Amino acid sequence: MTIREGQPAAHSKHVRVAIAQSAPVYLNKQASLAKALDLIQQAAKSGAQLVAFGETWLPGYPAWLDVCPGAALWESASAKDVFARLRANSLVVPGEEVNALLEAARDLKIAIVIGVNERVDAGPGNGTLYNSLLTISEDGQLANHHRKLVPTYTERLVWGNGDGRGLQAARTSAGRVGGLICWEHWMPLARMAMHNSGEHIHVAVWPTVHELHQLASRHYAFEGRCFVLAVGLLMPAEDLPRPLRDEATLQSADTQWVERGGSAIIGPDARYILDPVFDREELLVSELDLTQIDRELMTFDVSGHSARPDLFRFEKRV
């Protein structure tokens, strides 16, 4: 994996962040965890205080929902087999794999944001999978646990609805860090809950950060006056599970990659600090100047003077 670095900021209050744009070992929890731990170590060696991974990085995004039409057929034996593999390789929170990530964060003094497929083994929710985003502080604590509020379109075949308990920013050595998952970035009230939490850095996780997702990520940075790490996944076409792979309807541009990455870092003025990177594994590292947030708040503060609480009331119930 190559390492790309942005230019250092010119002022004080610097923090160093990293995006791990890399493919997991698809539907293999233990091998993916080992790869994640290696990438976390690389990020720490680069001086990063925070490293972010993409949507459901452990153990991979169910892209077969979008490119394998037979996956949606009732009583599809192939889809059931793949779903069973996904369940078996999903994480329990808290659990053994989460503990390994907590230990790595504590030992390396680095905060981690990582997307996971979450399995509930007992109690309410038993049998359901969730699209979850875990934020781990540099002292090895699970600082936030967010479940995607509404699975998007075909994702409803795999994941259940999340809840609002994770709509908050967590305190880390890199500042207050929050995150949303994919199309949650078009949910205005979810965005408002996150803006009210005072994010310095927002982690926006996507399967691929294509043009529309870049637009949403840049809008979020501008609206929230925060830095955005737009994190995309990599998934080689050969990772599509057989026999679903045999019926995949891939575009010519997708014959090598189903998910192409597109990770980028965006400033609170919506300008790119690191331009999008596609079609290769790369550790993107950049130094951010958090005082840029203070400068941009002069013209717009969505949670402050621009919120007009005398006219509007926002209530987060959880």
C-alpha atoms as a printed R data frame, in Angstrom:
    type eleno elety resid chain resno       x       y       z
1   ATOM     1    CA   MET     A     1   0.000   0.000   0.000
2   ATOM     2    CA   THR     A     2   1.224   3.493  -0.846
3   ATOM     3    CA   ILE     A     3   0.971   6.420   1.574
4   ATOM     4    CA   ARG     A     4  -0.100   9.836   0.329
5   ATOM     5    CA   GLU     A     5   0.292  12.941   2.463
6   ATOM     6    CA   GLY     A     6  -1.367  16.337   2.135
7   ATOM     7    CA   GLN     A     7   0.461  19.599   2.734
8   ATOM     8    CA   PRO     A     8   0.860  20.630   6.396
9   ATOM     9    CA   ALA     A     9  -1.423  23.406   7.573
10  ATOM    10    CA   ALA     A    10   0.122  26.813   8.156
11  ATOM    11    CA   HIS     A    11  -1.274  27.571  11.612
12  ATOM    12    CA   SER     A    12  -1.598  26.077  15.072
13  ATOM    13    CA   LYS     A    13  -3.960  23.477  16.530
14  ATOM    14    CA   HIS     A    14  -2.849  20.826  14.073
15  ATOM    15    CA   VAL     A    15  -4.098  17.233  14.110
16  ATOM    16    CA   ARG     A    16  -2.946  14.424  11.846
17  ATOM    17    CA   VAL     A    17  -5.510  12.039  10.349
18  ATOM    18    CA   ALA     A    18  -5.485   9.035   8.035
19  ATOM    19    CA   ILE     A    19  -7.910   7.191   5.771
20  ATOM    20    CA   ALA     A    20  -7.272   3.487   5.180
21  ATOM    21    CA   GLN     A    21  -8.557   2.952   1.640
22  ATOM    22    CA   SER     A    22  -8.102  -0.773   1.368
23  ATOM    23    CA   ALA     A    23 -10.104  -3.876   0.544
24  ATOM    24    CA   PRO     A    24 -10.947  -6.191   3.436
25  ATOM    25    CA   VAL     A    25 -10.492  -9.923   3.074
26  ATOM    26    CA   TYR     A    26 -14.045 -10.354   1.920
27  ATOM    27    CA   LEU     A    27 -16.379 -12.262   4.252
28  ATOM    28    CA   ASN     A    28 -13.421 -13.359   6.360
29  ATOM    29    CA   LYS     A    29 -13.653 -11.709   9.759
30  ATOM    30    CA   GLN     A    30 -10.373 -12.897  11.219
31  ATOM    31    CA   ALA     A    31  -8.250 -12.160   8.146
32  ATOM    32    CA   SER     A    32  -9.907  -8.746   7.721
33  ATOM    33    CA   LEU     A    33  -9.277  -7.934  11.378
34  ATOM    34    CA   ALA     A    34  -5.597  -8.833  10.981
35  ATOM    35    CA   LYS     A    35  -5.368  -6.552   7.944
36  ATOM    36    CA   ALA     A    36  -7.128  -3.738   9.828
37  ATOM    37    CA   LEU     A    37  -4.691  -4.030  12.733
38  ATOM    38    CA   ASP     A    38  -1.750  -3.799  10.322
39  ATOM    39    CA   LEU     A    39  -3.240  -0.686   8.679
40  ATOM    40    CA   ILE     A    40  -3.852   0.897  12.090
41  ATOM    41    CA   GLN     A    41  -0.199   0.313  12.937
42  ATOM    42    CA   GLN     A    42   0.871   1.911   9.636
43  ATOM    43    CA   ALA     A    43  -1.327   4.938  10.364
44  ATOM    44    CA   ALA     A    44   0.136   5.286  13.859
45  ATOM    45    CA   LYS     A    45   3.674   5.119  12.457
46  ATOM    46    CA   SER     A    46   2.776   7.980  10.105
47  ATOM    47    CA   GLY     A    47   1.910  10.079  13.161
48  ATOM    48    CA   ALA     A    48  -1.862   9.959  12.673
49  ATOM    49    CA   GLN     A    49  -4.029  10.561  15.738
50  ATOM    50    CA   LEU     A    50  -7.107   9.182  13.942
51  ATOM    51    CA   VAL     A    51  -7.573   6.533  11.255
52  ATOM    52    CA   ALA     A    52 -10.853   5.864   9.425
53  ATOM    53    CA   PHE     A    53 -12.083   2.812   7.513
54  ATOM    54    CA   GLY     A    54 -15.034   2.560   5.114
55  ATOM    55    CA   GLU     A    55 -18.627   1.353   5.400
56  ATOM    56    CA   THR     A    56 -18.969  -2.186   6.839
57  ATOM    57    CA   TRP     A    57 -15.240  -2.712   6.282
58  ATOM    58    CA   LEU     A    58 -15.421  -5.702   8.604
59  ATOM    59    CA   PRO     A    59 -15.927  -8.048   6.794
60  ATOM    60    CA   GLY     A    60 -17.079  -6.207   3.635
61  ATOM    61    CA   TYR     A    61 -20.058  -4.512   1.975
62  ATOM    62    CA   PRO     A    62 -22.827  -6.705   0.431
63  ATOM    63    CA   ALA     A    63 -22.370  -5.247  -3.062
64  ATOM    64    CA   TRP     A    64 -23.982  -8.368  -4.508
65  ATOM    65    CA   LEU     A    65 -27.329  -6.771  -3.605
66  ATOM    66    CA   ASP     A    66 -26.770  -4.206  -6.362
67  ATOM    67    CA   VAL     A    67 -25.127  -6.185  -9.141
68  ATOM    68    CA   CYS     A    68 -26.559  -9.721  -8.743
69  ATOM    69    CA   PRO     A    69 -30.310  -9.571  -9.547
70  ATOM    70    CA   GLY     A    70 -30.971 -13.112  -8.317
71  ATOM    71    CA   ALA     A    71 -29.992 -12.111  -4.778
72  ATOM    72    CA   ALA     A    72 -33.423 -10.530  -4.281
73  ATOM    73    CA   LEU     A    73 -35.445 -13.552  -5.392
74  ATOM    74    CA   TRP     A    74 -37.569 -15.254  -2.748
75  ATOM    75    CA   GLU     A    75 -35.993 -18.459  -1.440
76  ATOM    76    CA   SER     A    76 -32.748 -17.927  -3.368
77  ATOM    77    CA   ALA     A    77 -30.468 -20.663  -2.064
78  ATOM    78    CA   SER     A    78 -27.368 -18.779  -3.252
79  ATOM    79    CA   ALA     A    79 -28.371 -15.561  -1.486
80  ATOM    80    CA   LYS     A    80 -29.159 -17.467   1.704
81  ATOM    81    CA   ASP     A    81 -25.726 -19.086   1.643
82  ATOM    82    CA   VAL     A    82 -23.999 -15.716   1.221
83  ATOM    83    CA   PHE     A    83 -26.124 -14.141   3.950
84  ATOM    84    CA   ALA     A    84 -25.206 -16.997   6.279
85  ATOM    85    CA   ARG     A    85 -21.505 -16.378   5.568
86  ATOM    86    CA   LEU     A    86 -22.010 -12.685   6.265
87  ATOM    87    CA   ARG     A    87 -23.740 -13.451   9.575
88  ATOM    88    CA   ALA     A    88 -21.042 -15.870  10.653
89  ATOM    89    CA   ASN     A    89 -18.359 -13.279   9.908
90  ATOM    90    CA   SER     A    90 -20.123 -10.281  11.463
91  ATOM    91    CA   LEU     A    91 -19.039  -8.732  14.757
92  ATOM    92    CA   VAL     A    92 -20.767  -8.809  18.123
93  ATOM    93    CA   VAL     A    93 -20.465  -5.471  19.967
94  ATOM    94    CA   PRO     A    94 -18.832  -5.761  22.442
95  ATOM    95    CA   GLY     A    95 -16.935  -8.883  21.513
96  ATOM    96    CA   GLU     A    96 -13.563 -10.452  20.771
97  ATOM    97    CA   GLU     A    97 -12.835  -8.502  17.575
98  ATOM    98    CA   VAL     A    98 -13.917  -5.202  19.099
99  ATOM    99    CA   ASN     A    99 -11.647  -5.896  22.074
100 ATOM   100    CA   ALA     A   100  -8.719  -6.384  19.679
101 ATOM   101    CA   LEU     A   101  -9.424  -2.973  18.131
102 ATOM   102    CA   LEU     A   102  -9.705  -1.362  21.567
103 ATOM   103    CA   GLU     A   103  -6.350  -2.824  22.549
104 ATOM   104    CA   ALA     A   104  -4.709  -1.585  19.341
105 ATOM   105    CA   ALA     A   105  -6.065   1.925  19.881
106 ATOM   106    CA   ARG     A   106  -4.783   1.966  23.463
107 ATOM   107    CA   ASP     A   107  -1.352   0.520  22.639
108 ATOM   108    CA   LEU     A   108  -0.772   2.795  19.634
109 ATOM   109    CA   LYS     A   109  -2.485   5.885  21.115
110 ATOM   110    CA   ILE     A   110  -4.644   6.337  18.010
111 ATOM   111    CA   ALA     A   111  -8.397   6.825  17.603
112 ATOM   112    CA   ILE     A   112 -10.199   4.514  15.149
113 ATOM   113    CA   VAL     A   113 -13.446   4.878  13.206
114 ATOM   114    CA   ILE     A   114 -14.453   1.682  11.410
115 ATOM   115    CA   GLY     A   115 -17.586   0.387   9.714
116 ATOM   116    CA   VAL     A   116 -18.726  -3.108  10.672
117 ATOM   117    CA   ASN     A   117 -21.467  -5.607  10.011
118 ATOM   118    CA   GLU     A   118 -22.890  -6.111  13.493
119 ATOM   119    CA   ARG     A   119 -24.608  -9.301  14.636
120 ATOM   120    CA   VAL     A   120 -26.867  -9.534  17.672
121 ATOM   121    CA   ASP     A   121 -26.644 -12.983  19.229
122 ATOM   122    CA   ALA     A   122 -29.123 -12.752  22.119
123 ATOM   123    CA   GLY     A   123 -31.872 -10.551  23.498
124 ATOM   124    CA   PRO     A   124 -33.825  -7.924  21.536
125 ATOM   125    CA   GLY     A   125 -32.650  -7.771  17.955
126 ATOM   126    CA   ASN     A   126 -31.450 -11.352  18.000
127 ATOM   127    CA   GLY     A   127 -31.059 -12.545  14.405
128 ATOM   128    CA   THR     A   128 -30.746  -9.067  12.908
129 ATOM   129    CA   LEU     A   129 -27.667  -7.568  11.292
130 ATOM   130    CA   TYR     A   130 -26.890  -3.860  11.538
131 ATOM   131    CA   ASN     A   131 -24.729  -1.549   9.455
132 ATOM   132    CA   SER     A   132 -22.716   0.013  12.273
133 ATOM   133    CA   LEU     A   133 -19.978   2.584  12.736
134 ATOM   134    CA   LEU     A   134 -17.678   2.254  15.746
135 ATOM   135    CA   THR     A   135 -15.604   5.106  17.147
136 ATOM   136    CA   ILE     A   136 -12.775   4.060  19.449
137 ATOM   137    CA   SER     A   137 -10.805   6.651  21.407
138 ATOM   138    CA   GLU     A   138  -7.031   6.587  21.743
139 ATOM   139    CA   ASP     A   139  -7.342   5.326  25.326
140 ATOM   140    CA   GLY     A   140  -9.017   2.136  24.115
141 ATOM   141    CA   GLN     A   141 -12.641   2.981  24.922
142 ATOM   142    CA   LEU     A   142 -15.645   2.381  22.657
143 ATOM   143    CA   ALA     A   143 -16.555   6.071  22.503
144 ATOM   144    CA   ASN     A   144 -19.512   5.757  20.114
145 ATOM   145    CA   HIS     A   145 -21.583   3.021  18.509
146 ATOM   146    CA   HIS     A   146 -23.860   4.164  15.679
147 ATOM   147    CA   ARG     A   147 -26.239   1.933  13.748
148 ATOM   148    CA   LYS     A   148 -27.412   3.167  10.345
149 ATOM   149    CA   LEU     A   149 -30.887   4.593  10.858
150 ATOM   150    CA   VAL     A   150 -32.468   3.251   7.667
151 ATOM   151    CA   PRO     A   151 -30.794   0.776   5.303
152 ATOM   152    CA   THR     A   152 -30.842   2.174   1.783
153 ATOM   153    CA   TYR     A   153 -32.999   0.484  -0.865
154 ATOM   154    CA   THR     A   154 -31.736  -3.087  -1.444
155 ATOM   155    CA   GLU     A   155 -29.806  -2.980   1.853
156 ATOM   156    CA   ARG     A   156 -33.097  -3.652   3.654
157 ATOM   157    CA   LEU     A   157 -32.712  -7.285   2.597
158 ATOM   158    CA   VAL     A   158 -29.678  -7.542   4.890
159 ATOM   159    CA   TRP     A   159 -29.792  -4.924   7.680
160 ATOM   160    CA   GLY     A   160 -32.349  -3.745  10.209
161 ATOM   161    CA   ASN     A   161 -33.191  -0.159  11.223
162 ATOM   162    CA   GLY     A   162 -30.789   1.421  13.692
163 ATOM   163    CA   ASP     A   163 -31.490   3.890  16.481
164 ATOM   164    CA   GLY     A   164 -30.468   7.421  17.388
165 ATOM   165    CA   ARG     A   165 -28.151   6.697  20.312
166 ATOM   166    CA   GLY     A   166 -25.039   7.053  18.155
167 ATOM   167    CA   LEU     A   167 -25.955  10.454  16.704
168 ATOM   168    CA   GLN     A   168 -23.216  12.248  18.609
169 ATOM   169    CA   ALA     A   169 -19.569  13.198  18.408
170 ATOM   170    CA   ALA     A   170 -16.938  11.508  20.550
171 ATOM   171    CA   ARG     A   171 -14.026  13.267  22.217
172 ATOM   172    CA   THR     A   172 -10.620  12.110  20.965
173 ATOM   173    CA   SER     A   173  -7.116  13.538  20.879
174 ATOM   174    CA   ALA     A   174  -7.912  14.664  17.314
175 ATOM   175    CA   GLY     A   175 -10.936  16.657  18.493
176 ATOM   176    CA   ARG     A   176 -14.646  15.833  18.509
177 ATOM   177    CA   VAL     A   177 -15.223  13.102  15.926
178 ATOM   178    CA   GLY     A   178 -18.607  12.029  14.565
179 ATOM   179    CA   GLY     A   179 -19.851  10.046  11.585
180 ATOM   180    CA   LEU     A   180 -22.768   9.076   9.406
181 ATOM   181    CA   ILE     A   181 -23.236   6.181   7.023
182 ATOM   182    CA   CYS     A   182 -23.845   6.631   3.317
183 ATOM   183    CA   TRP     A   183 -27.329   8.005   2.528
184 ATOM   184    CA   GLU     A   184 -27.803   9.253   6.088
185 ATOM   185    CA   HIS     A   185 -26.054  12.329   4.698
186 ATOM   186    CA   TRP     A   186 -29.310  13.195   2.917
187 ATOM   187    CA   MET     A   187 -31.352  12.989   6.139
188 ATOM   188    CA   PRO     A   188 -31.564  16.656   7.286
189 ATOM   189    CA   LEU     A   189 -32.507  15.930  10.893
190 ATOM   190    CA   ALA     A   190 -29.752  13.342  11.310
191 ATOM   191    CA   ARG     A   191 -27.302  15.941  10.026
192 ATOM   192    CA   MET     A   192 -28.689  18.510  12.463
193 ATOM   193    CA   ALA     A   193 -28.223  16.143  15.408
194 ATOM   194    CA   MET     A   194 -24.598  15.692  14.419
195 ATOM   195    CA   HIS     A   195 -24.041  19.420  13.854
196 ATOM   196    CA   ASN     A   196 -25.399  20.110  17.342
197 ATOM   197    CA   SER     A   197 -22.775  17.767  18.782
198 ATOM   198    CA   GLY     A   198 -20.044  20.154  17.644
199 ATOM   199    CA   GLU     A   199 -17.970  17.967  15.339
200 ATOM   200    CA   HIS     A   200 -14.473  19.033  14.454
201 ATOM   201    CA   ILE     A   201 -14.019  16.014  12.184
202 ATOM   202    CA   HIS     A   202 -16.819  14.090  10.499
203 ATOM   203    CA   VAL     A   203 -16.240  10.630   9.028
204 ATOM   204    CA   ALA     A   204 -18.545  10.025   6.055
205 ATOM   205    CA   VAL     A   205 -18.429   6.351   5.074
206 ATOM   206    CA   TRP     A   206 -19.612   5.109   1.677
207 ATOM   207    CA   PRO     A   207 -19.270   1.989  -0.488
208 ATOM   208    CA   THR     A   208 -17.717   4.165  -3.236
209 ATOM   209    CA   VAL     A   209 -17.377   7.939  -2.973
210 ATOM   210    CA   HIS     A   210 -18.557   8.680  -6.503
211 ATOM   211    CA   GLU     A   211 -19.583  12.126  -7.769
212 ATOM   212    CA   LEU     A   212 -22.923  12.331  -5.943
213 ATOM   213    CA   HIS     A   213 -21.331  11.153  -2.681
214 ATOM   214    CA   GLN     A   214 -18.519  13.672  -3.089
215 ATOM   215    CA   LEU     A   215 -21.146  16.386  -3.428
216 ATOM   216    CA   ALA     A   216 -22.910  15.252  -0.243
217 ATOM   217    CA   SER     A   217 -19.600  15.097   1.651
218 ATOM   218    CA   ARG     A   218 -18.579  18.577   0.541
219 ATOM   219    CA   HIS     A   219 -22.016  19.935   1.416
220 ATOM   220    CA   TYR     A   220 -21.753  18.384   4.878
221 ATOM   221    CA   ALA     A   221 -18.374  20.040   5.455
222 ATOM   222    CA   PHE     A   222 -19.715  23.422   4.359
223 ATOM   223    CA   GLU     A   223 -22.974  23.148   6.306
224 ATOM   224    CA   GLY     A   224 -21.388  21.770   9.483
225 ATOM   225    CA   ARG     A   225 -18.215  23.911   9.285
226 ATOM   226    CA   CYS     A   226 -16.101  20.843   9.976
227 ATOM   227    CA   PHE     A   227 -13.504  18.679   8.276
228 ATOM   228    CA   VAL     A   228 -14.879  15.629   6.472
229 ATOM   229    CA   LEU     A   229 -13.041  12.385   5.863
230 ATOM   230    CA   ALA     A   230 -15.011  10.868   2.960
231 ATOM   231    CA   VAL     A   231 -14.062   7.200   3.129
232 ATOM   232    CA   GLY     A   232 -14.726   4.758   0.301
233 ATOM   233    CA   LEU     A   233 -14.348   1.008   0.079
234 ATOM   234    CA   LEU     A   234 -12.376  -1.068  -2.368
235 ATOM   235    CA   MET     A   235 -13.915  -4.329  -3.560
236 ATOM   236    CA   PRO     A   236 -12.440  -6.311  -6.459
237 ATOM   237    CA   ALA     A   237 -15.031  -7.881  -8.726
238 ATOM   238    CA   GLU     A   238 -13.459 -11.262  -7.994
239 ATOM   239    CA   ASP     A   239 -14.653 -10.902  -4.381
240 ATOM   240    CA   LEU     A   240 -18.289 -11.258  -5.423
241 ATOM   241    CA   PRO     A   241 -19.358 -14.587  -3.928
242 ATOM   242    CA   ARG     A   242 -19.918 -17.525  -6.207
243 ATOM   243    CA   PRO     A   243 -22.394 -18.525  -7.570
244 ATOM   244    CA   LEU     A   244 -23.871 -15.010  -7.361
245 ATOM   245    CA   ARG     A   245 -20.802 -13.767  -9.236
246 ATOM   246    CA   ASP     A   246 -21.804 -15.810 -12.272
247 ATOM   247    CA   GLU     A   247 -25.023 -13.814 -12.680
248 ATOM   248    CA   ALA     A   248 -23.562 -10.367 -11.902
249 ATOM   249    CA   THR     A   249 -24.446  -7.550 -14.285
250 ATOM   250    CA   LEU     A   250 -21.285  -5.438 -14.234
251 ATOM   251    CA   GLN     A   251 -20.633  -2.369 -16.336
252 ATOM   252    CA   SER     A   252 -17.469  -2.425 -18.420
253 ATOM   253    CA   ALA     A   253 -15.813  -0.028 -15.975
254 ATOM   254    CA   ASP     A   254 -16.637  -2.382 -13.099
255 ATOM   255    CA   THR     A   255 -15.026  -5.537 -14.439
256 ATOM   256    CA   GLN     A   256 -12.063  -5.090 -12.087
257 ATOM   257    CA   TRP     A   257 -13.633  -3.121  -9.222
258 ATOM   258    CA   VAL     A   258 -17.167  -3.230  -7.848
259 ATOM   259    CA   GLU     A   259 -16.336  -0.611  -5.212
260 ATOM   260    CA   ARG     A   260 -13.676   1.874  -6.351
261 ATOM   261    CA   GLY     A   261 -12.739   3.883  -3.279
262 ATOM   262    CA   GLY     A   262 -12.827   7.602  -4.040
263 ATOM   263    CA   SER     A   263 -11.675   8.600  -0.536
264 ATOM   264    CA   ALA     A   264 -10.924  12.280   0.034
265 ATOM   265    CA   ILE     A   265 -10.404  14.851   2.787
266 ATOM   266    CA   ILE     A   266 -12.469  18.044   2.700
267 ATOM   267    CA   GLY     A   267 -12.070  21.281   4.658
268 ATOM   268    CA   PRO     A   268 -14.829  23.315   6.361
269 ATOM   269    CA   ASP     A   269 -14.912  25.623   3.323
270 ATOM   270    CA   ALA     A   270 -15.843  22.571   1.163
271 ATOM   271    CA   ARG     A   271 -12.499  22.600  -0.634
272 ATOM   272    CA   TYR     A   272 -10.479  19.433  -1.076
273 ATOM   273    CA   ILE     A   273  -7.457  19.028   1.160
274 ATOM   274    CA   LEU     A   274  -6.757  15.662  -0.487
275 ATOM   275    CA   ASP     A   275  -8.400  14.961  -3.852
276 ATOM   276    CA   PRO     A   276 -10.362  11.721  -4.376
277 ATOM   277    CA   VAL     A   277  -8.287   8.591  -4.960
278 ATOM   278    CA   PHE     A   278  -9.773   5.724  -6.987
279 ATOM   279    CA   ASP     A   279  -8.916   2.144  -7.891
280 ATOM   280    CA   ARG     A   280  -5.939   1.526  -5.636
281 ATOM   281    CA   GLU     A   281  -5.084   0.799  -2.046
282 ATOM   282    CA   GLU     A   282  -3.646   3.823  -0.322
283 ATOM   283    CA   LEU     A   283  -3.187   5.234   3.154
284 ATOM   284    CA   LEU     A   284  -4.146   8.900   2.865
285 ATOM   285    CA   VAL     A   285  -2.571  11.060   5.561
286 ATOM   286    CA   SER     A   286  -3.078  14.762   6.136
287 ATOM   287    CA   GLU     A   287  -2.488  17.394   8.776
288 ATOM   288    CA   LEU     A   288  -5.544  19.498   9.603
289 ATOM   289    CA   ASP     A   289  -5.611  22.953  11.168
290 ATOM   290    CA   LEU     A   290  -8.691  23.051  13.401
291 ATOM   291    CA   THR     A   291  -8.527  26.843  13.652
292 ATOM   292    CA   GLN     A   292  -9.907  26.867  10.102
293 ATOM   293    CA   ILE     A   293 -13.235  25.900  11.677
294 ATOM   294    CA   ASP     A   294 -13.190  29.081  13.766
295 ATOM   295    CA   ARG     A   295 -12.564  31.187  10.679
296 ATOM   296    CA   GLU     A   296 -15.406  29.621   8.702
297 ATOM   297    CA   LEU     A   297 -17.887  29.966  11.603
298 ATOM   298    CA   MET     A   298 -17.790  33.723  11.101
299 ATOM   299    CA   THR     A   299 -20.051  33.468   8.053
300 ATOM   300    CA   PHE     A   300 -22.330  30.569   9.040
301 ATOM   301    CA   ASP     A   301 -23.049  28.582  12.201
302 ATOM   302    CA   VAL     A   302 -25.807  26.051  11.625
303 ATOM   303    CA   SER     A   303 -26.195  25.272  15.345
304 ATOM   304    CA   GLY     A   304 -25.772  28.823  16.623
305 ATOM   305    CA   HIS     A   305 -26.993  32.161  15.345
306 ATOM   306    CA   SER     A   306 -28.167  30.578  12.071
307 ATOM   307    CA   ALA     A   307 -30.392  28.030  13.838
308 ATOM   308    CA   ARG     A   308 -33.039  30.610  14.860
309 ATOM   309    CA   PRO     A   309 -34.360  28.713  17.926
310 ATOM   310    CA   ASP     A   310 -36.994  31.431  18.318
311 ATOM   311    CA   LEU     A   311 -38.583  30.090  15.109
312 ATOM   312    CA   PHE     A   312 -37.597  26.421  15.003
313 ATOM   313    CA   ARG     A   313 -37.236  23.703  17.604
314 ATOM   314    CA   PHE     A   314 -35.063  20.641  17.135
315 ATOM   315    CA   GLU     A   315 -35.548  17.707  19.478
316 ATOM   316    CA   LYS     A   316 -33.421  14.577  19.602
317 ATOM   317    CA   ARG     A   317 -35.452  11.980  21.490
318 ATOM   318    CA   VAL     A   318 -32.757   9.410  22.216
